[in-house]
mmCIF file of C-alpha atoms and ligand atoms in Angstrom:
data_model
loop_
_atom_site.group_PDB
_atom_site.id
_atom_site.type_symbol
_atom_site.label_atom_id
_atom_site.label_comp_id
_atom_site.label_asym_id
_atom_site.label_seq_id
_atom_site.Cartn_x
_atom_site.Cartn_y
_atom_site.Cartn_z
ATOM 1 C CA MET A 1 47.248 -26.476 -9.215
ATOM 2 C CA PHE A 2 46.314 -30.508 -9.782
ATOM 3 C CA ASP A 3 49.815 -31.213 -12.497
ATOM 4 C CA ALA A 4 51.700 -32.710 -9.805
ATOM 5 C CA LEU A 5 48.913 -35.111 -8.483
ATOM 6 C CA ILE A 6 48.317 -36.117 -12.551
ATOM 7 C CA ARG A 7 52.661 -36.605 -12.731
ATOM 8 C CA PHE A 8 52.587 -38.531 -9.747
ATOM 9 C CA ILE A 9 49.349 -41.126 -10.884
ATOM 10 C CA ARG A 10 51.471 -41.199 -13.769
ATOM 11 C CA GLU A 11 54.444 -41.997 -12.174
ATOM 12 C CA GLN A 12 53.093 -45.187 -9.729
ATOM 13 C CA TYR A 13 51.652 -46.511 -13.035
ATOM 14 C CA ARG A 14 54.303 -45.759 -15.297
ATOM 15 C CA THR A 15 52.137 -44.857 -19.018
ATOM 16 C CA ASN A 16 50.577 -42.533 -20.494
ATOM 17 C CA GLU A 17 47.761 -44.570 -21.289
ATOM 18 C CA PHE A 18 44.408 -43.725 -19.976
ATOM 19 C CA ILE A 19 44.510 -44.941 -16.867
ATOM 20 C CA PRO A 20 41.543 -46.572 -15.121
ATOM 21 C CA LEU A 21 39.741 -46.462 -11.506
ATOM 22 C CA HIS A 22 40.849 -49.977 -10.522
ATOM 23 C CA ALA A 23 41.237 -52.809 -13.209
ATOM 24 C CA PRO A 24 42.159 -56.955 -12.087
ATOM 25 C CA VAL A 25 45.527 -58.618 -12.023
ATOM 26 C CA PHE A 26 46.015 -61.953 -13.303
ATOM 27 C CA ASN A 27 49.592 -62.977 -12.027
ATOM 28 C CA GLY A 28 48.501 -66.151 -10.647
ATOM 29 C CA ARG A 29 47.665 -69.361 -11.536
ATOM 30 C CA GLU A 30 43.891 -67.911 -13.687
ATOM 31 C CA ARG A 31 44.927 -69.779 -16.272
ATOM 32 C CA GLU A 32 45.973 -73.511 -15.300
ATOM 33 C CA TYR A 33 43.308 -73.733 -12.837
ATOM 34 C CA VAL A 34 40.327 -71.692 -15.623
ATOM 35 C CA THR A 35 41.551 -74.664 -18.379
ATOM 36 C CA GLU A 36 41.258 -77.034 -15.885
ATOM 37 C CA THR A 37 37.225 -76.671 -15.503
ATOM 38 C CA ILE A 38 37.252 -76.505 -19.474
ATOM 39 C CA ASP A 39 39.430 -79.328 -19.731
ATOM 40 C CA SER A 40 36.623 -81.233 -17.365
ATOM 41 C CA THR A 41 33.456 -79.692 -18.484
ATOM 42 C CA PHE A 42 32.576 -78.799 -15.205
ATOM 43 C CA VAL A 43 32.473 -75.178 -15.538
ATOM 44 C CA SER A 44 28.666 -74.532 -14.980
ATOM 45 C CA SER A 45 26.100 -75.812 -11.728
ATOM 46 C CA VAL A 46 28.901 -78.434 -10.145
ATOM 47 C CA GLY A 47 32.507 -79.064 -10.095
ATOM 48 C CA ALA A 48 35.521 -78.841 -7.247
ATOM 49 C CA PHE A 49 36.284 -75.371 -7.320
ATOM 50 C CA VAL A 50 33.249 -73.405 -5.640
ATOM 51 C CA ASN A 51 33.942 -76.287 -2.723
ATOM 52 C CA ARG A 52 37.510 -74.816 -2.659
ATOM 53 C CA PHE A 53 36.935 -71.534 -3.131
ATOM 54 C CA GLU A 54 34.352 -71.735 -0.316
ATOM 55 C CA ALA A 55 37.026 -74.100 1.710
ATOM 56 C CA ASN A 56 39.847 -70.973 1.207
ATOM 57 C CA MET A 57 37.557 -68.030 2.144
ATOM 58 C CA ALA A 58 36.595 -69.504 5.252
ATOM 59 C CA THR A 59 40.268 -69.529 5.923
ATOM 60 C CA TYR A 60 41.449 -66.800 5.098
ATOM 61 C CA THR A 61 38.744 -64.861 6.660
ATOM 62 C CA GLY A 62 37.811 -67.107 10.064
ATOM 63 C CA SER A 63 34.816 -67.892 9.694
ATOM 64 C CA PRO A 64 33.076 -71.296 9.835
ATOM 65 C CA ARG A 65 31.567 -71.319 6.626
ATOM 66 C CA ALA A 66 31.254 -69.567 3.392
ATOM 67 C CA VAL A 67 28.912 -69.914 0.953
ATOM 68 C CA ALA A 68 29.837 -68.655 -2.657
ATOM 69 C CA THR A 69 26.480 -66.781 -5.013
ATOM 70 C CA VAL A 70 26.501 -65.354 -8.528
ATOM 71 C CA ASN A 71 27.104 -61.527 -7.360
ATOM 72 C CA GLY A 72 27.240 -59.530 -4.050
ATOM 73 C CA THR A 73 23.626 -58.142 -4.258
ATOM 74 C CA ALA A 74 22.237 -62.072 -4.262
ATOM 75 C CA ALA A 75 24.412 -63.212 -1.489
ATOM 76 C CA LEU A 76 23.276 -59.702 -0.013
ATOM 77 C CA HIS A 77 18.981 -61.049 -0.674
ATOM 78 C CA VAL A 78 19.656 -63.957 0.779
ATOM 79 C CA ALA A 79 21.228 -63.167 3.880
ATOM 80 C CA LEU A 80 17.960 -60.579 4.410
ATOM 81 C CA ARG A 81 16.025 -63.837 3.958
ATOM 82 C CA LEU A 82 17.759 -66.201 5.899
ATOM 83 C CA ALA A 83 17.451 -62.737 8.692
ATOM 84 C CA GLY A 84 13.769 -63.418 8.440
ATOM 85 C CA VAL A 85 13.215 -60.118 6.708
ATOM 86 C CA GLN A 86 9.428 -59.648 6.089
ATOM 87 C CA PRO A 87 8.194 -57.735 3.076
ATOM 88 C CA GLY A 88 7.083 -54.361 4.769
ATOM 89 C CA GLU A 89 9.874 -54.284 7.362
ATOM 90 C CA LEU A 90 12.835 -52.161 7.946
ATOM 91 C CA VAL A 91 16.929 -52.216 7.369
ATOM 92 C CA ILE A 92 19.037 -50.131 8.450
ATOM 93 C CA THR A 93 21.403 -48.870 6.411
ATOM 94 C CA GLN A 94 24.142 -45.936 5.474
ATOM 95 C CA PRO A 95 22.686 -43.724 2.518
ATOM 96 C CA LEU A 96 26.331 -43.736 1.079
ATOM 97 C CA THR A 97 26.621 -46.966 -0.073
ATOM 98 C CA PHE A 98 26.430 -48.518 -3.562
ATOM 99 C CA VAL A 99 23.260 -49.184 -4.695
ATOM 100 C CA ALA A 100 23.522 -52.534 -4.456
ATOM 101 C CA THR A 101 22.573 -52.513 -0.704
ATOM 102 C CA CYS A 102 19.342 -50.871 -1.187
ATOM 103 C CA ASN A 103 18.518 -53.012 -3.534
ATOM 104 C CA ALA A 104 18.858 -56.186 -1.501
ATOM 105 C CA ILE A 105 16.505 -54.461 1.082
ATOM 106 C CA THR A 106 14.158 -53.963 -1.446
ATOM 107 C CA TYR A 107 14.160 -56.846 -3.198
ATOM 108 C CA CYS A 108 12.822 -57.979 0.016
ATOM 109 C CA MET A 109 9.674 -56.057 -0.288
ATOM 110 C CA ALA A 110 11.098 -54.372 2.871
ATOM 111 C CA GLU A 111 12.742 -51.012 3.262
ATOM 112 C CA PRO A 112 16.325 -49.122 3.540
ATOM 113 C CA LEU A 113 16.031 -46.433 7.083
ATOM 114 C CA PHE A 114 19.183 -44.545 6.264
ATOM 115 C CA ILE A 115 21.392 -43.851 9.218
ATOM 116 C CA ASP A 116 23.907 -41.504 8.988
ATOM 117 C CA VAL A 117 28.287 -42.286 9.048
ATOM 118 C CA ASP A 118 31.206 -41.448 11.044
ATOM 119 C CA ARG A 119 33.366 -38.802 9.347
ATOM 120 C CA HIS A 120 36.879 -41.055 10.107
ATOM 121 C CA THR A 121 35.372 -44.223 8.541
ATOM 122 C CA MET A 122 32.352 -42.839 5.781
ATOM 123 C CA SER A 123 30.516 -46.030 7.592
ATOM 124 C CA LEU A 124 27.452 -46.434 9.479
ATOM 125 C CA SER A 125 27.702 -44.601 12.912
ATOM 126 C CA PRO A 126 27.073 -46.586 16.081
ATOM 127 C CA THR A 127 26.265 -43.024 17.573
ATOM 128 C CA ALA A 128 24.115 -41.812 15.533
ATOM 129 C CA LEU A 129 22.528 -45.762 14.941
ATOM 130 C CA ASP A 130 21.950 -45.696 19.233
ATOM 131 C CA ALA A 131 20.246 -42.091 19.330
ATOM 132 C CA TRP A 132 18.205 -43.276 16.359
ATOM 133 C CA LEU A 133 17.315 -45.934 18.340
ATOM 134 C CA GLY A 134 16.853 -44.067 21.237
ATOM 135 C CA GLU A 135 14.360 -41.832 20.147
ATOM 136 C CA HIS A 136 12.543 -43.559 17.624
ATOM 137 C CA ALA A 137 12.030 -47.320 18.636
ATOM 138 C CA GLN A 138 11.627 -49.638 21.770
ATOM 139 C CA ILE A 139 11.423 -52.935 22.154
ATOM 140 C CA GLY A 140 7.904 -54.377 22.369
ATOM 141 C CA ASP A 141 6.584 -57.423 24.270
ATOM 142 C CA ASP A 142 7.159 -59.550 21.405
ATOM 143 C CA GLY A 143 11.223 -58.710 21.742
ATOM 144 C CA PHE A 144 11.144 -57.260 18.250
ATOM 145 C CA CYS A 145 13.033 -53.841 17.586
ATOM 146 C CA ARG A 146 9.716 -52.219 16.476
ATOM 147 C CA THR A 147 8.939 -48.156 15.804
ATOM 148 C CA ARG A 148 7.354 -46.493 18.408
ATOM 149 C CA ILE A 149 4.577 -44.312 16.415
ATOM 150 C CA GLU A 150 3.794 -47.434 13.712
ATOM 151 C CA GLY A 151 5.264 -50.595 15.278
ATOM 152 C CA LYS A 152 7.029 -51.478 12.300
ATOM 153 C CA VAL A 153 9.554 -53.984 12.511
ATOM 154 C CA ILE A 154 13.024 -52.998 11.962
ATOM 155 C CA ARG A 155 14.899 -56.594 11.794
ATOM 156 C CA ALA A 156 18.332 -55.562 10.457
ATOM 157 C CA CYS A 157 21.082 -53.601 10.637
ATOM 158 C CA ILE A 158 23.371 -53.585 7.365
ATOM 159 C CA PRO A 159 26.599 -51.478 7.816
ATOM 160 C CA MET A 160 29.087 -51.406 4.388
ATOM 161 C CA HIS A 161 33.090 -50.820 4.970
ATOM 162 C CA THR A 162 33.257 -48.421 2.603
ATOM 163 C CA PHE A 163 36.135 -48.491 0.025
ATOM 164 C CA GLY A 164 37.703 -51.414 2.487
ATOM 165 C CA HIS A 165 37.256 -48.884 5.624
ATOM 166 C CA PRO A 166 36.113 -51.225 9.262
ATOM 167 C CA ALA A 167 33.189 -49.524 10.213
ATOM 168 C CA GLU A 168 33.502 -48.754 14.031
ATOM 169 C CA LEU A 169 32.303 -52.993 15.016
ATOM 170 C CA ASP A 170 32.184 -52.715 18.471
ATOM 171 C CA GLY A 171 30.025 -50.454 18.738
ATOM 172 C CA LEU A 172 27.606 -52.049 16.285
ATOM 173 C CA VAL A 173 27.921 -54.683 17.854
ATOM 174 C CA ASP A 174 26.645 -53.376 20.661
ATOM 175 C CA VAL A 175 23.758 -51.402 19.459
ATOM 176 C CA CYS A 176 22.873 -54.316 17.089
ATOM 177 C CA SER A 177 22.531 -56.564 19.985
ATOM 178 C CA ARG A 178 21.629 -54.183 22.481
ATOM 179 C CA TRP A 179 18.757 -53.674 19.925
ATOM 180 C CA ARG A 180 17.314 -57.000 19.170
ATOM 181 C CA LEU A 181 18.901 -56.409 15.507
ATOM 182 C CA MET A 182 20.529 -58.827 13.330
ATOM 183 C CA LEU A 183 23.854 -57.667 12.347
ATOM 184 C CA ILE A 184 24.825 -58.187 8.347
ATOM 185 C CA GLU A 185 27.973 -56.465 6.970
ATOM 186 C CA ASP A 186 28.019 -55.477 3.790
ATOM 187 C CA ALA A 187 31.452 -56.597 3.686
ATOM 188 C CA ALA A 188 31.454 -55.988 -0.635
ATOM 189 C CA GLU A 189 34.549 -53.611 -0.568
ATOM 190 C CA SER A 190 36.427 -54.892 2.590
ATOM 191 C CA LEU A 191 37.747 -58.424 1.628
ATOM 192 C CA GLY A 192 41.751 -58.261 3.005
ATOM 193 C CA SER A 193 40.737 -55.939 6.184
ATOM 194 C CA PHE A 194 40.701 -56.184 9.718
ATOM 195 C CA TYR A 195 39.047 -54.450 12.248
ATOM 196 C CA LYS A 196 40.987 -55.901 15.771
ATOM 197 C CA GLY A 197 42.480 -58.517 13.581
ATOM 198 C CA ARG A 198 39.490 -60.290 12.744
ATOM 199 C CA HIS A 199 38.535 -59.729 9.498
ATOM 200 C CA THR A 200 35.019 -58.017 8.372
ATOM 201 C CA GLY A 201 32.345 -59.653 7.655
ATOM 202 C CA THR A 202 32.949 -61.798 10.692
ATOM 203 C CA PHE A 203 31.334 -59.546 12.942
ATOM 204 C CA GLY A 204 27.681 -59.961 12.985
ATOM 205 C CA GLY A 205 24.848 -62.794 11.614
ATOM 206 C CA MET A 206 26.610 -62.676 8.224
ATOM 207 C CA GLY A 207 28.388 -60.716 6.362
ATOM 208 C CA THR A 208 28.618 -60.736 2.467
ATOM 209 C CA LEU A 209 31.232 -60.540 -0.007
ATOM 210 C CA SER A 210 31.339 -59.792 -4.072
ATOM 211 C CA PHE A 211 34.302 -60.425 -6.503
ATOM 212 C CA ASN A 212 32.746 -58.499 -8.985
ATOM 213 C CA GLY A 213 35.161 -57.423 -11.932
ATOM 214 C CA ASN A 214 36.329 -53.661 -9.915
ATOM 215 C CA LYS A 215 36.756 -55.960 -6.639
ATOM 216 C CA ILE A 216 40.128 -56.552 -4.804
ATOM 217 C CA ILE A 217 39.938 -59.694 -6.268
ATOM 218 C CA THR A 218 37.663 -61.309 -9.436
ATOM 219 C CA THR A 219 35.916 -64.128 -10.378
ATOM 220 C CA GLY A 220 34.604 -61.750 -13.382
ATOM 221 C CA GLY A 221 31.891 -61.984 -11.584
ATOM 222 C CA GLY A 222 30.532 -63.437 -7.802
ATOM 223 C CA GLY A 223 29.821 -63.390 -4.222
ATOM 224 C CA MET A 224 29.811 -65.309 -0.679
ATOM 225 C CA VAL A 225 28.200 -64.825 2.209
ATOM 226 C CA LEU A 226 29.549 -65.288 5.302
ATOM 227 C CA THR A 227 27.528 -67.353 8.441
ATOM 228 C CA ASP A 228 27.623 -69.551 10.914
ATOM 229 C CA ASP A 229 27.712 -73.289 10.250
ATOM 230 C CA VAL A 230 23.542 -72.903 10.735
ATOM 231 C CA PHE A 231 22.776 -70.368 8.667
ATOM 232 C CA GLY A 232 25.535 -71.802 6.099
ATOM 233 C CA GLU A 233 23.445 -74.783 5.612
ATOM 234 C CA ARG A 234 20.513 -72.571 5.292
ATOM 235 C CA ALA A 235 22.156 -69.944 2.736
ATOM 236 C CA LYS A 236 23.493 -73.393 0.381
ATOM 237 C CA HIS A 237 19.919 -74.226 0.401
ATOM 238 C CA LEU A 238 18.795 -71.274 -0.566
ATOM 239 C CA THR A 239 21.203 -70.453 -3.096
ATOM 240 C CA THR A 240 20.536 -74.620 -4.709
ATOM 241 C CA THR A 241 17.011 -74.358 -5.505
ATOM 242 C CA ALA A 242 16.423 -75.387 -2.350
ATOM 243 C CA LYS A 243 16.508 -79.650 -3.455
ATOM 244 C CA LYS A 244 16.822 -82.088 -1.496
ATOM 245 C CA PRO A 245 19.769 -83.737 -2.179
ATOM 246 C CA HIS A 246 19.242 -87.371 -3.726
ATOM 247 C CA PRO A 247 21.181 -89.630 -6.356
ATOM 248 C CA TYR A 248 18.165 -88.810 -9.265
ATOM 249 C CA GLU A 249 15.255 -87.189 -7.869
ATOM 250 C CA PHE A 250 14.423 -84.376 -7.460
ATOM 251 C CA PHE A 251 12.331 -82.273 -4.719
ATOM 252 C CA HIS A 252 12.408 -78.739 -3.533
ATOM 253 C CA ASP A 253 11.081 -78.705 0.190
ATOM 254 C CA GLU A 254 10.846 -74.634 -0.846
ATOM 255 C CA VAL A 255 11.456 -71.714 -3.081
ATOM 256 C CA GLY A 256 14.701 -71.302 -3.759
ATOM 257 C CA TYR A 257 17.279 -69.436 -5.954
ATOM 258 C CA ASN A 258 19.634 -70.114 -9.182
ATOM 259 C CA TYR A 259 22.477 -67.848 -6.938
ATOM 260 C CA ARG A 260 24.833 -70.729 -6.951
ATOM 261 C CA LEU A 261 28.873 -69.247 -8.129
ATOM 262 C CA PRO A 262 29.482 -71.113 -11.170
ATOM 263 C CA ASN A 263 32.499 -73.478 -11.144
ATOM 264 C CA LEU A 264 34.122 -72.004 -13.321
ATOM 265 C CA ASN A 265 34.244 -68.636 -11.573
ATOM 266 C CA ALA A 266 35.683 -70.370 -8.926
ATOM 267 C CA ALA A 267 38.154 -71.398 -10.474
ATOM 268 C CA LEU A 268 39.232 -67.353 -11.216
ATOM 269 C CA GLY A 269 38.880 -66.706 -7.303
ATOM 270 C CA CYS A 270 40.505 -69.716 -6.300
ATOM 271 C CA ALA A 271 43.527 -68.112 -8.421
ATOM 272 C CA GLN A 272 42.967 -64.396 -7.138
ATOM 273 C CA LEU A 273 42.293 -65.323 -3.534
ATOM 274 C CA GLU A 274 45.687 -66.975 -3.485
ATOM 275 C CA GLN A 275 47.199 -63.425 -3.958
ATOM 276 C CA ILE A 276 44.924 -61.287 -1.579
ATOM 277 C CA GLU A 277 47.908 -61.000 0.244
ATOM 278 C CA SER A 278 50.438 -58.876 -2.075
ATOM 279 C CA PHE A 279 48.032 -57.225 -3.823
ATOM 280 C CA VAL A 280 46.854 -55.989 0.004
ATOM 281 C CA ALA A 281 50.592 -54.995 0.595
ATOM 282 C CA ALA A 282 51.257 -53.343 -2.857
ATOM 283 C CA LYS A 283 47.558 -51.382 -2.182
ATOM 284 C CA ARG A 284 48.395 -51.042 1.403
ATOM 285 C CA GLN A 285 52.387 -49.327 -0.192
ATOM 286 C CA LEU A 286 50.818 -47.152 -3.138
ATOM 287 C CA ALA A 287 47.738 -45.902 0.241
ATOM 288 C CA LEU A 288 50.884 -44.486 1.315
ATOM 289 C CA ARG A 289 53.150 -43.046 -1.124
ATOM 290 C CA TYR A 290 49.333 -41.007 -2.172
ATOM 291 C CA ALA A 291 49.694 -39.602 1.912
ATOM 292 C CA GLU A 292 52.819 -38.725 1.399
ATOM 293 C CA GLN A 293 52.758 -36.778 -1.856
ATOM 294 C CA LEU A 294 49.715 -35.156 -0.802
ATOM 295 C CA GLU A 295 50.753 -34.214 2.602
ATOM 296 C CA GLY A 296 50.812 -30.238 2.901
ATOM 297 C CA SER A 297 48.330 -29.660 0.376
ATOM 298 C CA PRO A 298 44.849 -28.701 0.691
ATOM 299 C CA LEU A 299 43.569 -32.416 -0.267
ATOM 300 C CA HIS A 300 42.888 -34.013 2.745
ATOM 301 C CA PHE A 301 44.100 -37.801 2.700
ATOM 302 C CA PHE A 302 41.791 -40.419 4.353
ATOM 303 C CA ARG A 303 43.888 -43.031 6.201
ATOM 304 C CA GLU A 304 42.447 -45.875 7.429
ATOM 305 C CA PRO A 305 40.445 -45.332 11.638
ATOM 306 C CA GLU A 306 42.394 -46.590 14.285
ATOM 307 C CA HIS A 307 42.850 -50.544 15.175
ATOM 308 C CA CYS A 308 42.230 -51.176 11.607
ATOM 309 C CA ARG A 309 44.480 -53.300 8.899
ATOM 310 C CA SER A 310 42.683 -51.773 5.247
ATOM 311 C CA ASN A 311 42.816 -52.700 2.462
ATOM 312 C CA TYR A 312 42.357 -49.081 0.774
ATOM 313 C CA TRP A 313 40.710 -50.889 -2.320
ATOM 314 C CA LEU A 314 40.112 -47.289 -3.350
ATOM 315 C CA ASN A 315 41.831 -44.743 -1.441
ATOM 316 C CA ALA A 316 39.449 -41.908 -1.292
ATOM 317 C CA ILE A 317 41.185 -37.943 -0.885
ATOM 318 C CA ILE A 318 38.533 -35.386 1.032
ATOM 319 C CA CYS A 319 38.718 -32.252 -0.824
ATOM 320 C CA ASP A 320 38.291 -28.405 1.066
ATOM 321 C CA SER A 321 34.933 -27.609 -1.510
ATOM 322 C CA PHE A 322 32.363 -28.669 -3.151
ATOM 323 C CA GLU A 323 34.333 -26.390 -6.090
ATOM 324 C CA GLN A 324 37.691 -27.931 -5.431
ATOM 325 C CA ARG A 325 36.103 -31.537 -5.970
ATOM 326 C CA VAL A 326 34.498 -30.297 -9.425
ATOM 327 C CA ALA A 327 38.143 -28.711 -10.824
ATOM 328 C CA LEU A 328 39.688 -32.065 -9.200
ATOM 329 C CA LEU A 329 37.714 -34.337 -10.872
ATOM 330 C CA LYS A 330 37.296 -32.188 -14.490
ATOM 331 C CA ALA A 331 41.445 -32.169 -14.442
ATOM 332 C CA THR A 332 41.973 -35.430 -13.995
ATOM 333 C CA ASN A 333 39.554 -36.906 -16.606
ATOM 334 C CA ASP A 334 40.188 -34.644 -18.715
ATOM 335 C CA ALA A 335 44.336 -35.795 -18.251
ATOM 336 C CA SER A 336 43.007 -39.476 -18.662
ATOM 337 C CA VAL A 337 43.294 -39.569 -15.375
ATOM 338 C CA MET A 338 40.019 -41.556 -14.428
ATOM 339 C CA THR A 339 39.042 -40.032 -11.044
ATOM 340 C CA ARG A 340 35.013 -40.465 -9.724
ATOM 341 C CA PRO A 341 33.066 -38.551 -6.529
ATOM 342 C CA ILE A 342 31.546 -41.287 -3.823
ATOM 343 C CA TRP A 343 27.982 -42.377 -4.290
ATOM 344 C CA GLN A 344 25.190 -39.901 -4.025
ATOM 345 C CA LEU A 345 23.176 -40.398 -1.368
ATOM 346 C CA MET A 346 20.572 -43.387 -1.445
ATOM 347 C CA ASN A 347 17.817 -41.597 0.241
ATOM 348 C CA ARG A 348 17.685 -38.862 -2.997
ATOM 349 C CA LEU A 349 16.942 -41.894 -5.631
ATOM 350 C CA PRO A 350 13.697 -41.539 -6.930
ATOM 351 C CA CYS A 351 13.120 -45.394 -5.542
ATOM 352 C CA PHE A 352 14.537 -44.410 -2.023
ATOM 353 C CA THR A 353 13.567 -40.479 -1.302
ATOM 354 C CA HIS A 354 10.090 -42.009 0.310
ATOM 355 C CA CYS A 355 12.762 -43.686 2.975
ATOM 356 C CA ARG A 356 12.723 -43.024 6.665
ATOM 357 C CA ARG A 357 15.912 -41.416 7.776
ATOM 358 C CA GLY A 358 17.840 -39.349 10.924
ATOM 359 C CA ASP A 359 20.096 -36.931 10.095
ATOM 360 C CA LEU A 360 22.303 -37.298 7.535
ATOM 361 C CA SER A 361 24.775 -34.573 7.777
ATOM 362 C CA ASN A 362 28.101 -35.867 8.010
ATOM 363 C CA ALA A 363 27.039 -38.484 4.733
ATOM 364 C CA GLU A 364 25.826 -34.899 3.044
ATOM 365 C CA TRP A 365 29.151 -33.075 4.097
ATOM 366 C CA LEU A 366 31.049 -36.614 2.310
ATOM 367 C CA GLU A 367 28.727 -36.637 -0.306
ATOM 368 C CA GLU A 368 30.102 -33.005 -1.181
ATOM 369 C CA ARG A 369 34.224 -33.691 -1.023
ATOM 370 C CA VAL A 370 35.023 -37.046 -1.460
ATOM 371 C CA VAL A 371 36.883 -38.452 -4.411
ATOM 372 C CA ASN A 372 37.699 -41.612 -5.492
ATOM 373 C CA LEU A 373 41.796 -41.821 -6.688
ATOM 374 C CA PRO A 374 43.610 -45.028 -8.839
ATOM 375 C CA SER A 375 43.648 -47.626 -6.705
ATOM 376 C CA SER A 376 44.589 -50.557 -9.356
ATOM 377 C CA VAL A 377 47.148 -52.927 -7.249
ATOM 378 C CA PRO A 378 50.641 -51.847 -10.093
ATOM 379 C CA ALA A 379 50.427 -53.870 -13.191
ATOM 380 C CA THR A 380 54.976 -53.931 -12.869
ATOM 381 C CA SER A 381 55.893 -55.684 -11.048
ATOM 382 C CA THR A 382 54.831 -55.665 -7.864
ATOM 383 C CA SER A 383 58.528 -56.300 -5.934
ATOM 384 C CA GLU A 384 60.119 -53.864 -8.396
ATOM 385 C CA PHE A 385 57.515 -51.569 -8.018
ATOM 386 C CA LEU A 386 57.554 -51.538 -3.467
ATOM 387 C CA THR A 387 61.206 -50.818 -3.660
HETATM 388 C C1 PLP B 401 30.811 -54.305 -5.163
HETATM 389 C C2 PLP B 401 28.758 -54.083 -4.148
HETATM 390 C C3 PLP B 401 27.855 -54.886 -4.213
HETATM 391 C C4 PLP B 401 27.788 -56.501 -4.789
HETATM 392 O O1 PLP B 401 28.105 -55.560 -6.078
HETATM 393 P P1 PLP B 401 27.948 -57.103 -7.076
HETATM 394 O O2 PLP B 401 28.386 -56.787 -8.621
HETATM 395 O O3 PLP B 401 26.250 -57.786 -6.921
HETATM 396 O O4 PLP B 401 28.369 -58.603 -7.561
HETATM 397 C C5 PLP B 401 27.473 -54.831 -2.216
HETATM 398 N N1 PLP B 401 27.670 -53.642 -2.023
HETATM 399 C C6 PLP B 401 28.943 -53.148 -2.277
HETATM 400 C C7 PLP B 401 29.176 -51.547 -1.326
HETATM 401 C C8 PLP B 401 29.463 -53.116 -3.394
HETATM 402 O O5 PLP B 401 30.423 -52.104 -3.340
#
């Protein structure tokens, strides 16, 4: 039953070998820039590529500041620290995400609070969020959002743009401002995705990116905090061991982190970022072809939400049933075409089963049905592929 799909995927990548879910493409100036760092000996915590990568990312995303970090998890951790998250507080997120979102909350000794996603975005639902807060929270005399019964502070809210598809940001901005929650977008998967013409990760107090090897651009490992000038200064300070600038003295005015992105990785990032628009174009073409291929089949291809330009980082289909999902995963992986189910919900992981949660029926529905298809930029010349 899935033979046509498997044949179609092999045609896209023109290979009889194993097809991974997402492989990086190095078609630009990666070698040149990386060699430049080696020749200069500045491969580590000092060097020009870090500043350049940050400046270019700020320009591309339209964010006032961009601060590079060792990975996306570290970027989330720093963002939560800057949001003032204290031990014992709650941070709202969606159950349908990669574990990094919840880990970062836990590093602050805070607890995730799980709110449902929307089916048409697979990301945090502003409607579910507002409904849960209306029933279970109130603004205290001190101006903080607190749970009604225990009076626990709910400090922040982290929507995640699943597979690169933007969440309903207008709604989330509105709910978070009414409930005085710091909005932090986990935009790890959505570099190159825009909501109503504005780049994801720039709608709240802070946004975070990841440049892990499987993301749309990679630095090997890396991340970024997108934010304003004030938080940006603080983020830079906290990620560089909180050292006060001085020609030779060592003075650290708080406990900081060694979360700075090495220059070697930033060099790779600069070369990758130069290609972002061609990667997005190739991935959107691929998504269009998937959609055409699957039209009329029982596998429903997931399309970008309205008013968005999605990067289609990972293409996704919604199966009719759990049984069909299992059959599809088996048939494709047996044929050396890598496919993968969506994450198991975070509230099922042993470390998060005790966490508070709202009704999660949309997340549960998607968990049973969503499968990711191979989504790499086809390695053959993209222009040839596009014709
Ligand atoms: C990739 C990813 C991260 C960050 O991962 P790192 O490997 O630490 O860079 C965070 N959240 C989500 C949703 C991700 O997909």
